[in-house]
Short mmCIF file of C-alpha atoms in Angstrom, two decimals:
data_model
loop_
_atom_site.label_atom_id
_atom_site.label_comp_id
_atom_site.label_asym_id
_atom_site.label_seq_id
_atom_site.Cartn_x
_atom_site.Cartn_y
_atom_site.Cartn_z
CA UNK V 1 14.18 27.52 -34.54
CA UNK V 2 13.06 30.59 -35.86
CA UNK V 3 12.58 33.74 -33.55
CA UNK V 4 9.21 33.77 -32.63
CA UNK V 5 7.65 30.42 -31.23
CA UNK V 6 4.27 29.25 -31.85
CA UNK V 7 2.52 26.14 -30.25
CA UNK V 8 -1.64 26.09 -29.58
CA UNK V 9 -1.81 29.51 -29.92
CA UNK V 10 0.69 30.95 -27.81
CA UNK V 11 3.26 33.02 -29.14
CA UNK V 12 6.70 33.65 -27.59
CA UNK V 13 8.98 36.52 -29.06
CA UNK V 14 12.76 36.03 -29.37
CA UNK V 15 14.30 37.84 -25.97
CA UNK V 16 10.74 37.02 -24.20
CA UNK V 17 9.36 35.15 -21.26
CA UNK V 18 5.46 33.49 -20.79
CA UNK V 19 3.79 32.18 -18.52
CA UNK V 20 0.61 31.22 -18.82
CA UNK V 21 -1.97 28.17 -18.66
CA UNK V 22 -2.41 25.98 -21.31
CA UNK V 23 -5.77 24.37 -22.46
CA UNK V 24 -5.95 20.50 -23.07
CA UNK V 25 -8.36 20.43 -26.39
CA UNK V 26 -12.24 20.27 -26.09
CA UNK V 27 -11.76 20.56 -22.25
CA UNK V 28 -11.87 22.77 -19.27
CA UNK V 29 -8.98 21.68 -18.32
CA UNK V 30 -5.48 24.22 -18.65
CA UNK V 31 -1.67 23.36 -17.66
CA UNK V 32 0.85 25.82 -16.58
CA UNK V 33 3.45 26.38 -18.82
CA UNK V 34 6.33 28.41 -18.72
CA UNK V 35 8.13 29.21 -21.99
CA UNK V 36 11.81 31.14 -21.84
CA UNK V 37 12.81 31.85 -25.48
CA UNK V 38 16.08 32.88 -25.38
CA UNK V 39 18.25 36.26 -26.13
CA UNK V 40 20.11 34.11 -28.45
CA UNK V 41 19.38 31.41 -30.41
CA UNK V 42 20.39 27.74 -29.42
CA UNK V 43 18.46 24.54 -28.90
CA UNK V 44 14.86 23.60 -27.34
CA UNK V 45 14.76 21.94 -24.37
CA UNK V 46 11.21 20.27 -22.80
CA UNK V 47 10.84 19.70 -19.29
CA UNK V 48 7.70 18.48 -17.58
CA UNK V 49 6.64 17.93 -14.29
CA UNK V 50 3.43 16.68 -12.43
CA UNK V 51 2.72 13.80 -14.79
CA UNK V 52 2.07 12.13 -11.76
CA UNK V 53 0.16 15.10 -9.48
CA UNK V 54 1.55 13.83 -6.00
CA UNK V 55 5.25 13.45 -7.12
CA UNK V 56 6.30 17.28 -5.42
CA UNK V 57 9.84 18.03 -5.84
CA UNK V 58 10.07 18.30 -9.40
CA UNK V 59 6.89 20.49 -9.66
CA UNK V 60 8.12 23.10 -7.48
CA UNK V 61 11.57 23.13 -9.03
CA UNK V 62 10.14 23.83 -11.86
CA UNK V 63 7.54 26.43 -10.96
CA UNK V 64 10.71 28.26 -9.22
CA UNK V 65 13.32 28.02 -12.40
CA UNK V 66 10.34 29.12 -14.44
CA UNK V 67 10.45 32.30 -12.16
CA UNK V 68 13.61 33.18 -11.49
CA UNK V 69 15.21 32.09 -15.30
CA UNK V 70 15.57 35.10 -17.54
CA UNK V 71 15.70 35.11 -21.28
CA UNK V 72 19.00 36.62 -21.13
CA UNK V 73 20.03 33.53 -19.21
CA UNK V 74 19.26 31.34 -22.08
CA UNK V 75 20.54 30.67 -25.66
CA UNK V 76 17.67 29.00 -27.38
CA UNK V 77 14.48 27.93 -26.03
CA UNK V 78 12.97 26.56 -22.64
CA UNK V 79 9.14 25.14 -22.28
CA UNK V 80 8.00 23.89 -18.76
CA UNK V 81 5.16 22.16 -17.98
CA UNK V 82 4.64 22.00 -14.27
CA UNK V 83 2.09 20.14 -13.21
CA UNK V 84 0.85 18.59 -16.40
CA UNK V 85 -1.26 16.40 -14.45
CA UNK V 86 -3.54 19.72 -12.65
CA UNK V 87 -6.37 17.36 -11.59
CA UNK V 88 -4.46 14.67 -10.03
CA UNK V 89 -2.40 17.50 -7.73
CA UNK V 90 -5.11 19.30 -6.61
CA UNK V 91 -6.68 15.95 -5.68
CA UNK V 92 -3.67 14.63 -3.97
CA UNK V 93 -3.92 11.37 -5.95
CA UNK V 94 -1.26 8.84 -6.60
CA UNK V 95 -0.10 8.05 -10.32
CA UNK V 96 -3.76 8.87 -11.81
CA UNK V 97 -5.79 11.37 -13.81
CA UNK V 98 -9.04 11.43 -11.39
CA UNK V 99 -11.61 12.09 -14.55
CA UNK V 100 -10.37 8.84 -15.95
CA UNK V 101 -8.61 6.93 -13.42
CA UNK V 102 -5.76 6.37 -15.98
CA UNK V 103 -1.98 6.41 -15.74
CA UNK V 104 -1.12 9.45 -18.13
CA UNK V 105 2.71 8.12 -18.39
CA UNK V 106 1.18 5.24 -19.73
CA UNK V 107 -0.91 6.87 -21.81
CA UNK V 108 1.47 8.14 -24.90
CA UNK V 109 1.21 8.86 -27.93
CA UNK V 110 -1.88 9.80 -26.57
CA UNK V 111 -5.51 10.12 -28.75
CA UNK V 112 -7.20 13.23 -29.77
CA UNK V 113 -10.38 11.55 -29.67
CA UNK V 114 -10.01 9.78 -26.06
CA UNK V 115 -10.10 11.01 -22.20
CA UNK V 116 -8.75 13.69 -20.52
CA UNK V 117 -5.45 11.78 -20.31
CA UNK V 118 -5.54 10.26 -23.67
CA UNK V 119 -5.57 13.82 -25.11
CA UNK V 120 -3.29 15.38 -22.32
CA UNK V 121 -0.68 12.73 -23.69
CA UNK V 122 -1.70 13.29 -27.76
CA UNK V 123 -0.92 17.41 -26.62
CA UNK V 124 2.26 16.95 -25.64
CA UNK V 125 3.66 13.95 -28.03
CA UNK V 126 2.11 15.70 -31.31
CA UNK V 127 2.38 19.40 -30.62
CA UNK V 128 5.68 19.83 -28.10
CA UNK V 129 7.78 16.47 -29.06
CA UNK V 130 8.46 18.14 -32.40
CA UNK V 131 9.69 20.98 -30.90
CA UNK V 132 12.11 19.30 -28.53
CA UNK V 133 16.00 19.02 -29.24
CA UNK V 134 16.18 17.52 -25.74
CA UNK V 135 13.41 16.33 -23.32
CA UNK V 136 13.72 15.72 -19.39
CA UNK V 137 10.44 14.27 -17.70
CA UNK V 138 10.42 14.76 -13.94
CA UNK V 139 9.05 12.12 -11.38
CA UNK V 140 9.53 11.42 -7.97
CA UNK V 141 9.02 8.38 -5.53
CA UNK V 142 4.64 9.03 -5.38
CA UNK V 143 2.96 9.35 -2.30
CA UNK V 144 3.26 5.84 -1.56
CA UNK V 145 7.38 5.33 -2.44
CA UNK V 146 9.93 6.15 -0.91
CA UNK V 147 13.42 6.37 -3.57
CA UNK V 148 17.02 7.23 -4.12
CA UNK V 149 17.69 9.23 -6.79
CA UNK V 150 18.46 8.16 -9.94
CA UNK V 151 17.69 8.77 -13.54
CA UNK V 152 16.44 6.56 -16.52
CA UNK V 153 17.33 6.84 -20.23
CA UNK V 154 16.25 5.37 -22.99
CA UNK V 155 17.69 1.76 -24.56
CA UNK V 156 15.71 0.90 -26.64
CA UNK V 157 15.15 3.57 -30.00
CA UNK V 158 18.83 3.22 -31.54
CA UNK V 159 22.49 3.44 -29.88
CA UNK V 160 22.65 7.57 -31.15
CA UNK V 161 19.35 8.47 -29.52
CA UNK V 162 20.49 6.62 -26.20
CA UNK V 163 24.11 7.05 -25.91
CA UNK V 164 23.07 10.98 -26.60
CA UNK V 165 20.87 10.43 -23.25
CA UNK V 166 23.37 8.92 -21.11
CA UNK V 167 25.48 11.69 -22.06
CA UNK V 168 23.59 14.16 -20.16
CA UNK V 169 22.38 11.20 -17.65
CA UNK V 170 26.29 11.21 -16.54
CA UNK V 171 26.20 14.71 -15.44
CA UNK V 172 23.74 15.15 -13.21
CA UNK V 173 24.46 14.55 -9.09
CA UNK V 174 23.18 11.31 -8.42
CA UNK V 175 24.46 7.82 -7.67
CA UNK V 176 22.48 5.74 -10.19
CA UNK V 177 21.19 5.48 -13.92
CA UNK V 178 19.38 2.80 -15.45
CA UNK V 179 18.75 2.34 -19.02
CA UNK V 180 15.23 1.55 -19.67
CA UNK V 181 14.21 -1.13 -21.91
CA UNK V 182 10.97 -0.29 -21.56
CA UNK V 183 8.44 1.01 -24.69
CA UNK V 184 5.71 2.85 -22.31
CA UNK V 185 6.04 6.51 -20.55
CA UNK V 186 6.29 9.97 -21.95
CA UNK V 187 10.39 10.11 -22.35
CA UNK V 188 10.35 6.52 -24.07
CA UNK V 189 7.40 8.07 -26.68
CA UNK V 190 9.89 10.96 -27.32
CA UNK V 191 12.78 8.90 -27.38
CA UNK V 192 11.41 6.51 -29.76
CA UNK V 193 10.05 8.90 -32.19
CA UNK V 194 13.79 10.98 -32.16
CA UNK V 195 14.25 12.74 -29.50
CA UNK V 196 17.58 12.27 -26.39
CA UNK V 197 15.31 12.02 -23.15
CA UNK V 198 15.62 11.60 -19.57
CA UNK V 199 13.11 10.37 -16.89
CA UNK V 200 14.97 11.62 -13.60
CA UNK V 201 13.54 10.76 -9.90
CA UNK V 202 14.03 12.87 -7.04
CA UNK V 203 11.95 12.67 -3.45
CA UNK V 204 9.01 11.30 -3.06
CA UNK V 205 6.69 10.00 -0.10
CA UNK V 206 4.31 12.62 -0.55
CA UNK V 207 7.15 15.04 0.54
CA UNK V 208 8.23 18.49 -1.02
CA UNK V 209 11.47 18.85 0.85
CA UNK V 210 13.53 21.93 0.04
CA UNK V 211 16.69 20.24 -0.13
CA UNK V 212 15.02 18.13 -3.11
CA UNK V 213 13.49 21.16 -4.96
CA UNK V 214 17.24 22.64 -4.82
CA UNK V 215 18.80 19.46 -5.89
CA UNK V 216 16.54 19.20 -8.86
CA UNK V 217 16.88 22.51 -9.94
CA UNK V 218 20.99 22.13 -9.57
CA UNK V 219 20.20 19.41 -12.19
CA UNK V 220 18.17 21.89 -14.42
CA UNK V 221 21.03 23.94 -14.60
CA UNK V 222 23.80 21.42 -15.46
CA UNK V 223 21.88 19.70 -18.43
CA UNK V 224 20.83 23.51 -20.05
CA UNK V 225 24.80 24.05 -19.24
CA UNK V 226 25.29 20.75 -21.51
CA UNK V 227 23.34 21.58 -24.10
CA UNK V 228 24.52 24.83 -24.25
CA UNK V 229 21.78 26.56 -23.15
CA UNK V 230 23.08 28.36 -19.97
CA UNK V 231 25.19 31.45 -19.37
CA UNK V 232 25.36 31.19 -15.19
CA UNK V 233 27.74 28.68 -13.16
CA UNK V 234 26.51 25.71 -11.56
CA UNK V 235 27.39 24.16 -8.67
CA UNK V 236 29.86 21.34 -8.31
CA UNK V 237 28.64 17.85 -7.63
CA UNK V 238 28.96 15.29 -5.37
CA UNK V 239 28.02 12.15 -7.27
CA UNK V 240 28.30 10.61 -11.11
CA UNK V 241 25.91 8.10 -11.67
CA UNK V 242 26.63 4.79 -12.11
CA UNK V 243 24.47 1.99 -14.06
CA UNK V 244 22.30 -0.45 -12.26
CA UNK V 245 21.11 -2.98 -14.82
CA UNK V 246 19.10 -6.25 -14.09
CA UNK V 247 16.29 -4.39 -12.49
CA UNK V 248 14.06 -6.63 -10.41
CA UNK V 249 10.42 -4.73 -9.47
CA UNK V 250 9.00 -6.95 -6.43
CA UNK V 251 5.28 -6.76 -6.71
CA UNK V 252 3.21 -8.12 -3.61
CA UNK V 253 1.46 -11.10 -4.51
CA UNK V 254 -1.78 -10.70 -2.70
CA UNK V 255 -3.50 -7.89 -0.29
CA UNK V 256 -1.65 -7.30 3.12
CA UNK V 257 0.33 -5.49 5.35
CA UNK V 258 4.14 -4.47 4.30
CA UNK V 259 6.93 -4.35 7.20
CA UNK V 260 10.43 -4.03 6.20
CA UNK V 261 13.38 -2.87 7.55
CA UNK V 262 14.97 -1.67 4.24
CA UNK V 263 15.42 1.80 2.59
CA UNK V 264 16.03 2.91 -0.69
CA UNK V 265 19.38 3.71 -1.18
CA UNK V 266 20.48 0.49 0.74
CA UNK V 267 22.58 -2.91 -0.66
CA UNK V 268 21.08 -5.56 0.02
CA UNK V 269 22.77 -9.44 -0.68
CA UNK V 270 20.91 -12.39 -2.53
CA UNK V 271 18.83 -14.43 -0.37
CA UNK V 272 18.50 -11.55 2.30
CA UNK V 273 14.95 -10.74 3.44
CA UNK V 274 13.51 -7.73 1.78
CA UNK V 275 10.40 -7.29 4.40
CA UNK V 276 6.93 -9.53 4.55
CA UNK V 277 3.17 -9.30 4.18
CA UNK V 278 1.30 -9.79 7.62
CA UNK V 279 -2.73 -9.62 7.58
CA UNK V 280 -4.41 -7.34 9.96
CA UNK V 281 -3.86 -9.30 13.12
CA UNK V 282 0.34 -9.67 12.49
CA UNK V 283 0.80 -12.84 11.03
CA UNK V 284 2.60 -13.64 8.24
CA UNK V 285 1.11 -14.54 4.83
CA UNK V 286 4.55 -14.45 2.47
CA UNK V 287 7.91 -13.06 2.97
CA UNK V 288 9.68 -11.81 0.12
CA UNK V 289 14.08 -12.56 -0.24
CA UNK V 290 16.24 -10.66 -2.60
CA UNK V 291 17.00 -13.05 -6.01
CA UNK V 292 20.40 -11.32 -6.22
CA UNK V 293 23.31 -8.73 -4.93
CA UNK V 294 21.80 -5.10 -5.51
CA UNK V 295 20.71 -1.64 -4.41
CA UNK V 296 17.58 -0.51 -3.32
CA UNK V 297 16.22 2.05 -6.24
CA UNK V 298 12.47 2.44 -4.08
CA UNK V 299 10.39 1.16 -1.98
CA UNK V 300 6.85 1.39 -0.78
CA UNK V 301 6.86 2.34 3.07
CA UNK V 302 3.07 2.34 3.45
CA UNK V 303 1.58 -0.18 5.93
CA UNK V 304 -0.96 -1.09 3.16
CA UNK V 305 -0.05 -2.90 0.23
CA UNK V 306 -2.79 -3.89 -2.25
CA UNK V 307 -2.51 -7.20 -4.28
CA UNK V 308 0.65 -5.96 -7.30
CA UNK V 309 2.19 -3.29 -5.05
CA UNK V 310 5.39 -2.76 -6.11
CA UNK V 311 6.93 -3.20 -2.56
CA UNK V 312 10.59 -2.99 -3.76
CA UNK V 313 12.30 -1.88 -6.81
CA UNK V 314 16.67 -2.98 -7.05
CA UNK V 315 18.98 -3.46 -9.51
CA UNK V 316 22.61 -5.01 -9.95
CA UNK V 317 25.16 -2.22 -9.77
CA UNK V 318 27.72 -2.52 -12.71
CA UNK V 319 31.24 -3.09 -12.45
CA UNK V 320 33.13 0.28 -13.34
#
């Protein structure tokens, strides 16, 4: 890239740091952004965070690395976003965009001509997906899910674009990947049109817990150090993910209660009961039995469970 960067009207000098807000076109509407170009030159990497406004960890992380990361710290460039999603955090809402009640992950490539989200998705796919050697989206379990960390990547653009992905998956410090098949979401639209990506979850529940924030930024740090990007030590880690393929997402089949006894992280065996939907005087409308051998990815832990409620997400974990 060449010295100076320039997106939307923000300039960024070679050696410099800004941060600033960010407006979404023909709106009122601005998103922090943090952009770190480098002392020396090296690649671009794209983080956001806050696509969905009540998934914490990653937000904070990310308003924190923004702070503390110098440009001496960093051949090439960094851009944050963090939260992209402003409306839906101040308003404490689950997965949404409260002007539009829309899903922005499900919202790319985006339109210049739609709603807020619509355009909040066209920003980012037509003016910082170019930019992007690398991109890293990052989510947590919502308000209402509670999850285990683990990280998606990409399976379905071509084997270069995804094997490149699962080579930075592998060394982050978590238990789990999973490659996604899927052709919807913000790292998939980057993916697709080029670019190695990385959907990573961390937290969730509504929580912000420190020991997340610090985990998250720990994984920060080791993919700039893969890419090349980072000049300070990291620290060591616990875990190397493993694949979990065969995915199964349980969604409730009507309006009830949810009791379980489960927890993400846990195995569970095929034909063991995942939990059951009571109506509001206890009794049982339908239980719900795991279709095969797996591990718990997330989980919904609220007591109320509207009609498609993903109540539990698990996967088969693959055979080293």
């Amino acid at each position: 890239m060449s010295d100076t960067l320039h997106i939307r009207g923000l300039e960024v000098e070679r050696g410099n740091k800004l941060r600033t807000c960010l407006p979404v076109l023909d709106t009122t509407i601005e998103i922090p952004i943090t952009i770190i170009n480098g002392r020396n030159d090296g690649p671009t990497l794209l983080i956001t965070a806050g696509i969905h406004g009540g998934e914490y960890p990653g937000i904070a992380a990310a308003m924190e690395l923004g702070r503390d990361i110098t440009p001496e710290d960093i051949s090439g460039c960094l851009i944050m976003m963090h939260p992209v999603n402003i409306q839906g955090f101040w308003a404490r809402r689950a997965f949404v965009v409260p002007e539009d009640g829309k899903n922005l992950n499900r919202e790319f490539p985006g339109d210049v001509n739609g709603t807020l989200s619509q355009k909040t998705a066209w920003l980012l796919s037509q003016h910082f997906f170019p930019l992007a050697d690398f991109y890293v989206d990052m989510h947590s379990g919502d308000i209402h899910e509670e999850l285990h960390p683990y990280v998606y990547y990409p399976g379905l653009p071509n084997n270069e674009i995804s094997e490149k992905s699962r080579e930075v998956a592998k060394i982050l410090d978590m238990e789990f990947m999973v490659r996604s098949m899927a052709t919807t979401g913000a790292y998939n639209c980057a993916a697709i049109s080029g670019i190695p990506s990385l959907l990573i979850e961390r937290g969730g529940a509504g929580l912000c817990l420190r020991e997340d924030i610090e985990a998250y930024k720990n994984d920060v740090r080791n993919i700039l150090r893969k890419l090349g990007m980072f000049s300070r030590p990291v620290q060591p880690r616990r875990h190397s993910p493993r694949d979990v393929v065969d995915i199964i997402y349980l969604e409730s089949m009507e309006t009830g209660c949810w009791l379980h006894h489960i927890h993400s992280g846990d195995y569970v065996e095929k034909g063991q009961e995942l939990g059951r939907l009571v109506n509001v005087f206890g009794e049982t409308i339908t239980s719900y039995y795991a279709e095969q051998d797996g591990v718990i990815l997330y989980i919904c832990p609220a007591l109320a469970a509207p009609k498609d409620t993903v109540l539990v997400a698990y996967g088969k974990l693959m055979l080293d």
